[in-house]
Tab-separated table of C-alpha atoms in Angstrom:
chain	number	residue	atom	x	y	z
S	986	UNK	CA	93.867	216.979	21.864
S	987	UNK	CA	94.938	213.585	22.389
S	988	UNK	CA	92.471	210.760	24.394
S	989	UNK	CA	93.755	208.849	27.007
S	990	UNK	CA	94.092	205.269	26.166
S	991	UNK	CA	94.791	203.824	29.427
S	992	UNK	CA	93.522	205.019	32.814
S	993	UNK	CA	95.039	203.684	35.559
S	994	UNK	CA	93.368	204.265	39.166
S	995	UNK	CA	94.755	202.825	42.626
S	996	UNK	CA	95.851	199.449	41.164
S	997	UNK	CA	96.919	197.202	43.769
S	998	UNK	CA	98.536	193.635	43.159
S	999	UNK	CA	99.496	191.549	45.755
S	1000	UNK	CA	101.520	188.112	46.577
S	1001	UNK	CA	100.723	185.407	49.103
S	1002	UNK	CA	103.864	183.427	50.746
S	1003	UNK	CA	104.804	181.712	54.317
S	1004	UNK	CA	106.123	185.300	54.854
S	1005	UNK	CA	102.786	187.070	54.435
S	1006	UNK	CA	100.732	188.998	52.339
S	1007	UNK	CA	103.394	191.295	49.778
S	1008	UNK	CA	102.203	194.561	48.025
S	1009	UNK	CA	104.255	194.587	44.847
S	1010	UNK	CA	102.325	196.953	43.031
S	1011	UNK	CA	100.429	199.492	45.953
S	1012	UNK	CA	97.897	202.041	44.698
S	1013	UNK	CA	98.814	203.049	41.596
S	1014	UNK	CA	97.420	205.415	39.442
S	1015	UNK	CA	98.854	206.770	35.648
S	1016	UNK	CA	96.988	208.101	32.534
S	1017	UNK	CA	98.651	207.264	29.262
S	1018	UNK	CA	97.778	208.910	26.115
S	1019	UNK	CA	97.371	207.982	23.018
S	1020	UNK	CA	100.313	208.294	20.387
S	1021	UNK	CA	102.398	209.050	23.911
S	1022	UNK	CA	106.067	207.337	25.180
S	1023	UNK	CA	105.876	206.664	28.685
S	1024	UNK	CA	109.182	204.938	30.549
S	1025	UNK	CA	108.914	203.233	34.084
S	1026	UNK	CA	112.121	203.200	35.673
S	1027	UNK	CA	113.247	202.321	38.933
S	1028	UNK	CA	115.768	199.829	40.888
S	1029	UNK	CA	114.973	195.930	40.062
S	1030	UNK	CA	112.525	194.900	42.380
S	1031	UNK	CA	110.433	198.412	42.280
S	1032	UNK	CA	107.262	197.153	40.934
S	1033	UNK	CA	107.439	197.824	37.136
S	1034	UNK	CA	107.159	194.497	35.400
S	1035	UNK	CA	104.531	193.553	38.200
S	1036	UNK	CA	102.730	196.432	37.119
S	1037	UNK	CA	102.840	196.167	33.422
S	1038	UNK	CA	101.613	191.945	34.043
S	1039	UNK	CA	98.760	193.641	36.020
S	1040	UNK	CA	97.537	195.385	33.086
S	1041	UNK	CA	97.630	192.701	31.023
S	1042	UNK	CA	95.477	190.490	33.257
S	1043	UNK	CA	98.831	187.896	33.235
S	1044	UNK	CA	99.751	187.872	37.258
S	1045	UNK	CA	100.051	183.993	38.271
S	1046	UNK	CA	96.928	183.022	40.646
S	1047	UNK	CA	97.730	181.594	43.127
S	1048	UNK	CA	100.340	183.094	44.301
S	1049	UNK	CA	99.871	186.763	42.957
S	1050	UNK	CA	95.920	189.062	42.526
S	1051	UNK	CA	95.155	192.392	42.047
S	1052	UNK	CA	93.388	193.064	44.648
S	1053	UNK	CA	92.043	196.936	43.798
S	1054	UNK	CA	91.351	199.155	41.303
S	1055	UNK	CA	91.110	199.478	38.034
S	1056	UNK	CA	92.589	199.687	34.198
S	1057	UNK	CA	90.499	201.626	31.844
S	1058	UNK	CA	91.718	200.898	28.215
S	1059	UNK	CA	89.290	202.654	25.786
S	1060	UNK	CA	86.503	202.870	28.507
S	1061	UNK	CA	86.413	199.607	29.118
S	1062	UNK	CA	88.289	198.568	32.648
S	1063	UNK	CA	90.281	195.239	31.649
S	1064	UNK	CA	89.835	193.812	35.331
S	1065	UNK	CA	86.424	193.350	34.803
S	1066	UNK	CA	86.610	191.035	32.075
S	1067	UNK	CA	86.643	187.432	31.192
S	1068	UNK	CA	89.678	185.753	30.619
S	1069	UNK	CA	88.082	185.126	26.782
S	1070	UNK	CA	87.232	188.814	26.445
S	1071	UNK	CA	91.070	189.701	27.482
S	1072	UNK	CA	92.726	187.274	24.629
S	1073	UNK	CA	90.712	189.002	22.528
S	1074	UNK	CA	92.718	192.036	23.961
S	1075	UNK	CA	96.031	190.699	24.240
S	1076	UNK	CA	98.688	190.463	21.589
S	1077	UNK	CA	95.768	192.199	19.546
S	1078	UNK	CA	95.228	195.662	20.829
S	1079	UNK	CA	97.587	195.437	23.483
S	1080	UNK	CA	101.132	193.434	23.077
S	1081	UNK	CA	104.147	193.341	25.534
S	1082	UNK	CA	107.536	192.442	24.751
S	1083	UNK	CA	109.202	190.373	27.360
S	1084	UNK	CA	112.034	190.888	29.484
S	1085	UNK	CA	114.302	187.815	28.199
S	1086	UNK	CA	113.232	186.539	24.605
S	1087	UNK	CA	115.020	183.211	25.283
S	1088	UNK	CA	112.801	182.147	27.779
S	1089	UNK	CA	109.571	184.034	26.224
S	1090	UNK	CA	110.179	182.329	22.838
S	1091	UNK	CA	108.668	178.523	22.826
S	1092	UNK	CA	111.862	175.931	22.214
S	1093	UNK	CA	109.751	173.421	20.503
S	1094	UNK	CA	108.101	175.900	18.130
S	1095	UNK	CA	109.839	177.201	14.709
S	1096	UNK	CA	109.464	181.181	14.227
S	1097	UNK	CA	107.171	181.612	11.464
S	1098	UNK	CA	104.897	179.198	13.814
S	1099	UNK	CA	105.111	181.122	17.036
S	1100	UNK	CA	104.416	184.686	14.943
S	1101	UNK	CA	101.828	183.321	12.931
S	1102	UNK	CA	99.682	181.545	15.724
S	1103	UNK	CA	98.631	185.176	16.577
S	1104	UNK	CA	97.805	186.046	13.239
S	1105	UNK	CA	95.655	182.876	13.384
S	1106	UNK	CA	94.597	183.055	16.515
S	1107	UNK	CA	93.373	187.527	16.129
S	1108	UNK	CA	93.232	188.190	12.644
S	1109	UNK	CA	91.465	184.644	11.274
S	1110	UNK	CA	94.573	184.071	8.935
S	1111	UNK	CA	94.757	180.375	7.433
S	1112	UNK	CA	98.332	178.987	8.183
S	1113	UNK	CA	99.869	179.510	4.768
S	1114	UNK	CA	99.203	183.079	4.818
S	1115	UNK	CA	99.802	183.869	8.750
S	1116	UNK	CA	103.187	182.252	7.572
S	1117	UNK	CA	103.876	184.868	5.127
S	1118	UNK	CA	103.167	187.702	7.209
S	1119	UNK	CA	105.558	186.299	9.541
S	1120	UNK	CA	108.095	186.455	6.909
S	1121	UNK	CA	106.680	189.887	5.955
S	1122	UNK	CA	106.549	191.277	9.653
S	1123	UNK	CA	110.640	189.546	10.337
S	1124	UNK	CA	111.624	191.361	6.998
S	1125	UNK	CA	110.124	194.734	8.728
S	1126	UNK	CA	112.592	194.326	12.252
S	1127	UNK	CA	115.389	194.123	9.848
S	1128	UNK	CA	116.135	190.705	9.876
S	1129	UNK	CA	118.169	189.899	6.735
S	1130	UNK	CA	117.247	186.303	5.011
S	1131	UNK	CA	113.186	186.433	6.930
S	1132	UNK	CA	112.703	183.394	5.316
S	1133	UNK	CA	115.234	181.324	6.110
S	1134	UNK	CA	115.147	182.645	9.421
S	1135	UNK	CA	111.182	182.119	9.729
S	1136	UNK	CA	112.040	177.993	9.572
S	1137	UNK	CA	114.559	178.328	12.459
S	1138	UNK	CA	114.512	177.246	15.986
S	1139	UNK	CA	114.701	179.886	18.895
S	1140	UNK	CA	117.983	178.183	20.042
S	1141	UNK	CA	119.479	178.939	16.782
S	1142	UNK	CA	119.450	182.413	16.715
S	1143	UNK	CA	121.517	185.490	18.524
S	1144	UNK	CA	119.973	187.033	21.200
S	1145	UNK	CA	119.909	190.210	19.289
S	1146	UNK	CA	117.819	187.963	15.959
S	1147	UNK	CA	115.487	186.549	19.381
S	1148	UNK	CA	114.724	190.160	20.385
S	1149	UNK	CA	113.461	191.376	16.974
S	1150	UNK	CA	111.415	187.923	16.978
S	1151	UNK	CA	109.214	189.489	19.660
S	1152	UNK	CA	109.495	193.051	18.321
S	1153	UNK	CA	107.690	191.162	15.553
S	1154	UNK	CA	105.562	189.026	17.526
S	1155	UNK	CA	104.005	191.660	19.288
S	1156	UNK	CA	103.921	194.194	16.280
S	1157	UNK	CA	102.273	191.313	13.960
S	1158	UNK	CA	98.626	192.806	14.351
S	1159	UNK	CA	99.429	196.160	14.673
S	1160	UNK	CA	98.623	197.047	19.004
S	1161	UNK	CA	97.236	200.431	19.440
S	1162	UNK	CA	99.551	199.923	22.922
S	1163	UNK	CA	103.284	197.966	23.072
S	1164	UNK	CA	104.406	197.355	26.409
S	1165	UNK	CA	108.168	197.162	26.019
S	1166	UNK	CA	110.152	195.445	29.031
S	1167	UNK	CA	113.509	196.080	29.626
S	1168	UNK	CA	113.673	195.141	25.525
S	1169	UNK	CA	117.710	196.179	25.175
S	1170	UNK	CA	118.808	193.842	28.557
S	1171	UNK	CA	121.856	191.735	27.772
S	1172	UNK	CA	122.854	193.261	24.157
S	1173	UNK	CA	125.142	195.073	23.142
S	1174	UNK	CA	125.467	198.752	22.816
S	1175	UNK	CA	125.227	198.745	18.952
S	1176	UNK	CA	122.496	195.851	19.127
S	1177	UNK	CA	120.154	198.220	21.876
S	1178	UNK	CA	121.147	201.620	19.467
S	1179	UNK	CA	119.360	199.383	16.634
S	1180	UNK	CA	116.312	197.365	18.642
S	1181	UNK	CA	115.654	201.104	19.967
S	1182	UNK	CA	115.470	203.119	16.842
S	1183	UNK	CA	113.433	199.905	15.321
S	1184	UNK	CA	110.712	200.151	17.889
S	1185	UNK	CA	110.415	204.137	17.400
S	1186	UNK	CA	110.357	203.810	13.600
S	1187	UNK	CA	107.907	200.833	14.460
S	1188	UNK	CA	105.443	202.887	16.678
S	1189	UNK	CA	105.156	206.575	14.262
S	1190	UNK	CA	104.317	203.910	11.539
S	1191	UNK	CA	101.331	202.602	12.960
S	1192	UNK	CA	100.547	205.511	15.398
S	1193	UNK	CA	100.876	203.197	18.373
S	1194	UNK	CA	101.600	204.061	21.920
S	1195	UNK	CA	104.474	202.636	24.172
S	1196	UNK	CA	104.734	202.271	27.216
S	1197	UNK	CA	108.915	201.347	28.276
S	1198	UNK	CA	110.088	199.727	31.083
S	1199	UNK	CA	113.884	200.107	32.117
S	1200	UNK	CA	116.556	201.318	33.953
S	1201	UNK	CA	118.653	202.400	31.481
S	1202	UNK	CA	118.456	206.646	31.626
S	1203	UNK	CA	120.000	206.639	28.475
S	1204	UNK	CA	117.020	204.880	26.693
S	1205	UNK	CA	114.799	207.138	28.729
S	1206	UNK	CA	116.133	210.474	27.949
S	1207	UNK	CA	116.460	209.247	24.015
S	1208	UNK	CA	112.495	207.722	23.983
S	1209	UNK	CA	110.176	208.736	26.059
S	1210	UNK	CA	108.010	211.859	26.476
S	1211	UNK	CA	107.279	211.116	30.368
S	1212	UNK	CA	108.649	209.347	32.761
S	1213	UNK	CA	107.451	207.587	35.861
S	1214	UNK	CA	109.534	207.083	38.719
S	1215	UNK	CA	108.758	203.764	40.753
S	1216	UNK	CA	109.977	202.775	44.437
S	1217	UNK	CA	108.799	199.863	46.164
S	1218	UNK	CA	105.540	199.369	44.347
S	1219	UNK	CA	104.299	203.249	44.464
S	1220	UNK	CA	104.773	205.917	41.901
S	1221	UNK	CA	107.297	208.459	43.897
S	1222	UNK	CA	107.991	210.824	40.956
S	1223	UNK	CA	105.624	211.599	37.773
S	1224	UNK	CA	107.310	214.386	35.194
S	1225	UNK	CA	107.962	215.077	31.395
S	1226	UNK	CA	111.851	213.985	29.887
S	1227	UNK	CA	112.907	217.661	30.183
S	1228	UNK	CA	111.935	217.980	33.816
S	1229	UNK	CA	112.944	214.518	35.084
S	1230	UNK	CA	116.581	215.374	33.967
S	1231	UNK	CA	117.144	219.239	34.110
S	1232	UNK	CA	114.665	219.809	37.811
S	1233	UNK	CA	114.459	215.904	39.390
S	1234	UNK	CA	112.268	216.718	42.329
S	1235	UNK	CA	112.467	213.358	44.545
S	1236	UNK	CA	115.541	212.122	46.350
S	1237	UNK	CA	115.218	209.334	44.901
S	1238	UNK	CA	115.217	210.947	41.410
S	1239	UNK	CA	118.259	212.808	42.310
S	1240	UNK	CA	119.897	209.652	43.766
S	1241	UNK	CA	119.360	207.809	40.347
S	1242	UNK	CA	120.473	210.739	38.019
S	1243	UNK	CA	123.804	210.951	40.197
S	1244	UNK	CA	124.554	207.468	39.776
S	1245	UNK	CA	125.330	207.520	36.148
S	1246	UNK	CA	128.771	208.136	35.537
S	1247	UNK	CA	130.171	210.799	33.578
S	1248	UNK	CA	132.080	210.576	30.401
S	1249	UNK	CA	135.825	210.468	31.940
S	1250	UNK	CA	134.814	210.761	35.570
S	1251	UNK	CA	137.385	209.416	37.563
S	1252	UNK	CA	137.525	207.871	41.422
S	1253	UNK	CA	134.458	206.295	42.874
S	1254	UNK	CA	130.837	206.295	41.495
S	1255	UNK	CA	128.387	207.599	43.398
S	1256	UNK	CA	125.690	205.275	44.781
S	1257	UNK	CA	122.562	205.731	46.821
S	1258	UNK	CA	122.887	203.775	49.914
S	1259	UNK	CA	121.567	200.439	51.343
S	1260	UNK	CA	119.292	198.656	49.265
S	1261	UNK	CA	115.501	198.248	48.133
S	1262	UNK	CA	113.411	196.910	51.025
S	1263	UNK	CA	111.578	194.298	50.933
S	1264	UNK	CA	107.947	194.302	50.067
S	1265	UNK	CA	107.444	191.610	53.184
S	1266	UNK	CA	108.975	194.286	55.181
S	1267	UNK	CA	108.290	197.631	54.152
S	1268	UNK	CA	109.703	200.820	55.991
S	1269	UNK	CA	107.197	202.846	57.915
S	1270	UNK	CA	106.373	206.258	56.629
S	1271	UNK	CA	107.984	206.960	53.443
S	1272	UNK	CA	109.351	203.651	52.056
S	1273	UNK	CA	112.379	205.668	50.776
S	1274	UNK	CA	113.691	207.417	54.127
S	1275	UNK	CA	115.918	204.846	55.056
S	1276	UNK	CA	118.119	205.613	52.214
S	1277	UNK	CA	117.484	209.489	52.042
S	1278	UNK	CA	120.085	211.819	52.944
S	1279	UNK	CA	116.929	214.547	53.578
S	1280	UNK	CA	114.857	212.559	55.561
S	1281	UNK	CA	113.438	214.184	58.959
S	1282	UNK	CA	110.712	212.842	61.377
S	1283	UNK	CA	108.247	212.675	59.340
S	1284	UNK	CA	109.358	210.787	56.698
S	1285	UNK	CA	109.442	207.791	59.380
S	1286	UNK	CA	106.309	207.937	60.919
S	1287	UNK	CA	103.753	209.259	57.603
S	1288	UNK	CA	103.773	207.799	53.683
S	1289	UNK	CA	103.438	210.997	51.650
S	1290	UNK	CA	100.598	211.319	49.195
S	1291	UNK	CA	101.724	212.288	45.629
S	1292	UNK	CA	101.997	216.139	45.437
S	1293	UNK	CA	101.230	218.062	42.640
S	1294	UNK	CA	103.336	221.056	41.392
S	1295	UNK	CA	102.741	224.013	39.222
S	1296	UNK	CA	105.216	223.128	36.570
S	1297	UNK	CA	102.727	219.720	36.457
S	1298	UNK	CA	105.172	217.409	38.184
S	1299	UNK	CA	104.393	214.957	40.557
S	1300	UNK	CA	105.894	213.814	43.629
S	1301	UNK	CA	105.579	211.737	46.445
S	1302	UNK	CA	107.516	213.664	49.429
S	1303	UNK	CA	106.862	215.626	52.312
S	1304	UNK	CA	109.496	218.587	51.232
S	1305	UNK	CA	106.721	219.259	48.645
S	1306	UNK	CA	104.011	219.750	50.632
């Protein structure tokens, strides 16, 4: 049986701001196991790269805290610890990919440099061989010509070559845990087919553990094992692959799934209607209701917990209670 690697319970992270106090990431809880491929999905603005900052102890104070709960990794709840005892953590045990490699990637800074400073910095490497594990670790992403591309500048690569830079980056010392954000944003189809397949072949080689953020369905249904549905900083829906797509339980869920078109549909897409509130001005009741063509009374005046079913689904709705 596998172990859980990372126990989420009621994590809360919060913003300041002339407009008040904002929940962007509101009682969370999620257990991850080890070995497992968990996606977050959700509308921009849901919560999920909040959330996966949280973890890593990397939300900007001031303006942003977590102001509850906690994140078990191992046993060993990552809130409670220095910020010396979390580098030791970070880009070591637990990497994260970021969302645009452009801006992630230091300007000033050639590649073998940027790779091999965490080598240096985790695995006590001298700079002539943290170099050549850079070269080693570009070679393994599938970069053609590592070396020559090891002495380049950020600016002078394709943002497909920048991507499997920070596959690389965070894969360099071999993370029980990747964190993946939106990691296929802005390429191309044949580019994303590629990065994906890289970062599966990538995790069953070192028995690592992903966890995928993205709202791409395709990605989902072709990666992960569960998937958790996020709406304005709460988990709404919690299932396996198979369920999420063949039984989606929340209207939300359904509204999602409907918006992706079919091959050769013709006439209008369908959409789900109005837009994410915002967290300054959250709905009462379910935060979803305003949008949901099943809502009734109490959807407006209670927020639902998150209700277990017997085919082990979760969901956060009052037709489920």
């Amino acid at each position: 049986m596998r172990n859980p690697i990372l126990d989420i319970q009621s994590l809360t992270t919060c913003f300041s701001s002339p407009k008040g106090i904002a929940k962007a990431v509101d009682t969370v809880s999620l257990t991850f196991m080890q070995g497992e491929t968990l996606a977050i999905v959700g509308e921009s603005g849901c919560g999920k790269t909040v959330l996966a900052l949280s973890i890593l102890g990397l939300i900007p104070d001031p303006p942003g805290r977590v102001t509850e709960g906690s994140v078990f990794y191992k046993g060993e709840d990552l809130l409670d610890m220095t910020e010396n005892q979390l580098r030791q953590i970070r880009g070591n045990q637990i990497s994260m990919i970021f969302q645009e490699p452009m801006t992630a990637l230091n300007p000033v800074f050639r590649i073998d440099d940027q790779i091999g400073e965490t080598l240096r910095l985790h695995q006590g490497m001298d700079k002539q061989a943290a170099a050549e594990k850079a070269v080693s670790m570009l070679e393994l992403v599938g970069i053609s010509n590592p070396r020559c591309i090891a002495g380049s500048f950020p600016h002078e690569l394709s943002g497909g070559m920048r991507q499997r830079v920070m596959i690389a980056m965070a894969m360099a010392c071999e993370p029980d845990l990747l964190i993946a954000d939106e990691p296929t944003t802005a390429l191309d189809v044949t580019i994303q087919a590629q990065i994906l397949e890289l970062m599966e072949g990538l995790k069953q080689r070192m028995n690592g553990s992903l966890i995928l953020i993205t709202h791409d369905l395709g990605v989902v249904a072709r990666m992960a094992q569960r998937v958790a549905v996020m709406y304005s900083g709460k988990i709404v829906e919690l299932a396996t692959v198979e369920q999420l797509f063949q039984d989606p339980k929340h209207p939300y869920t359904q509204g999602l799934l409907g918006s992706v078109p079919d091959v050769g549909q013709k006439g209008d897409l369908n959409t789900i209607p109005g837009v994410v509130p915002s967290i300054f001005n959250l709905p009462r009741g379910c935060r979803f209701h305003p949008r949901c063509p099943l809502a009734f009374d109490r959807c407006s005046q209670e927020l639902p917990p998150r209700f277990p079913l017997v085919n082990g689904q979760q969901v956060r709705c009052w037709l489920y209670e």
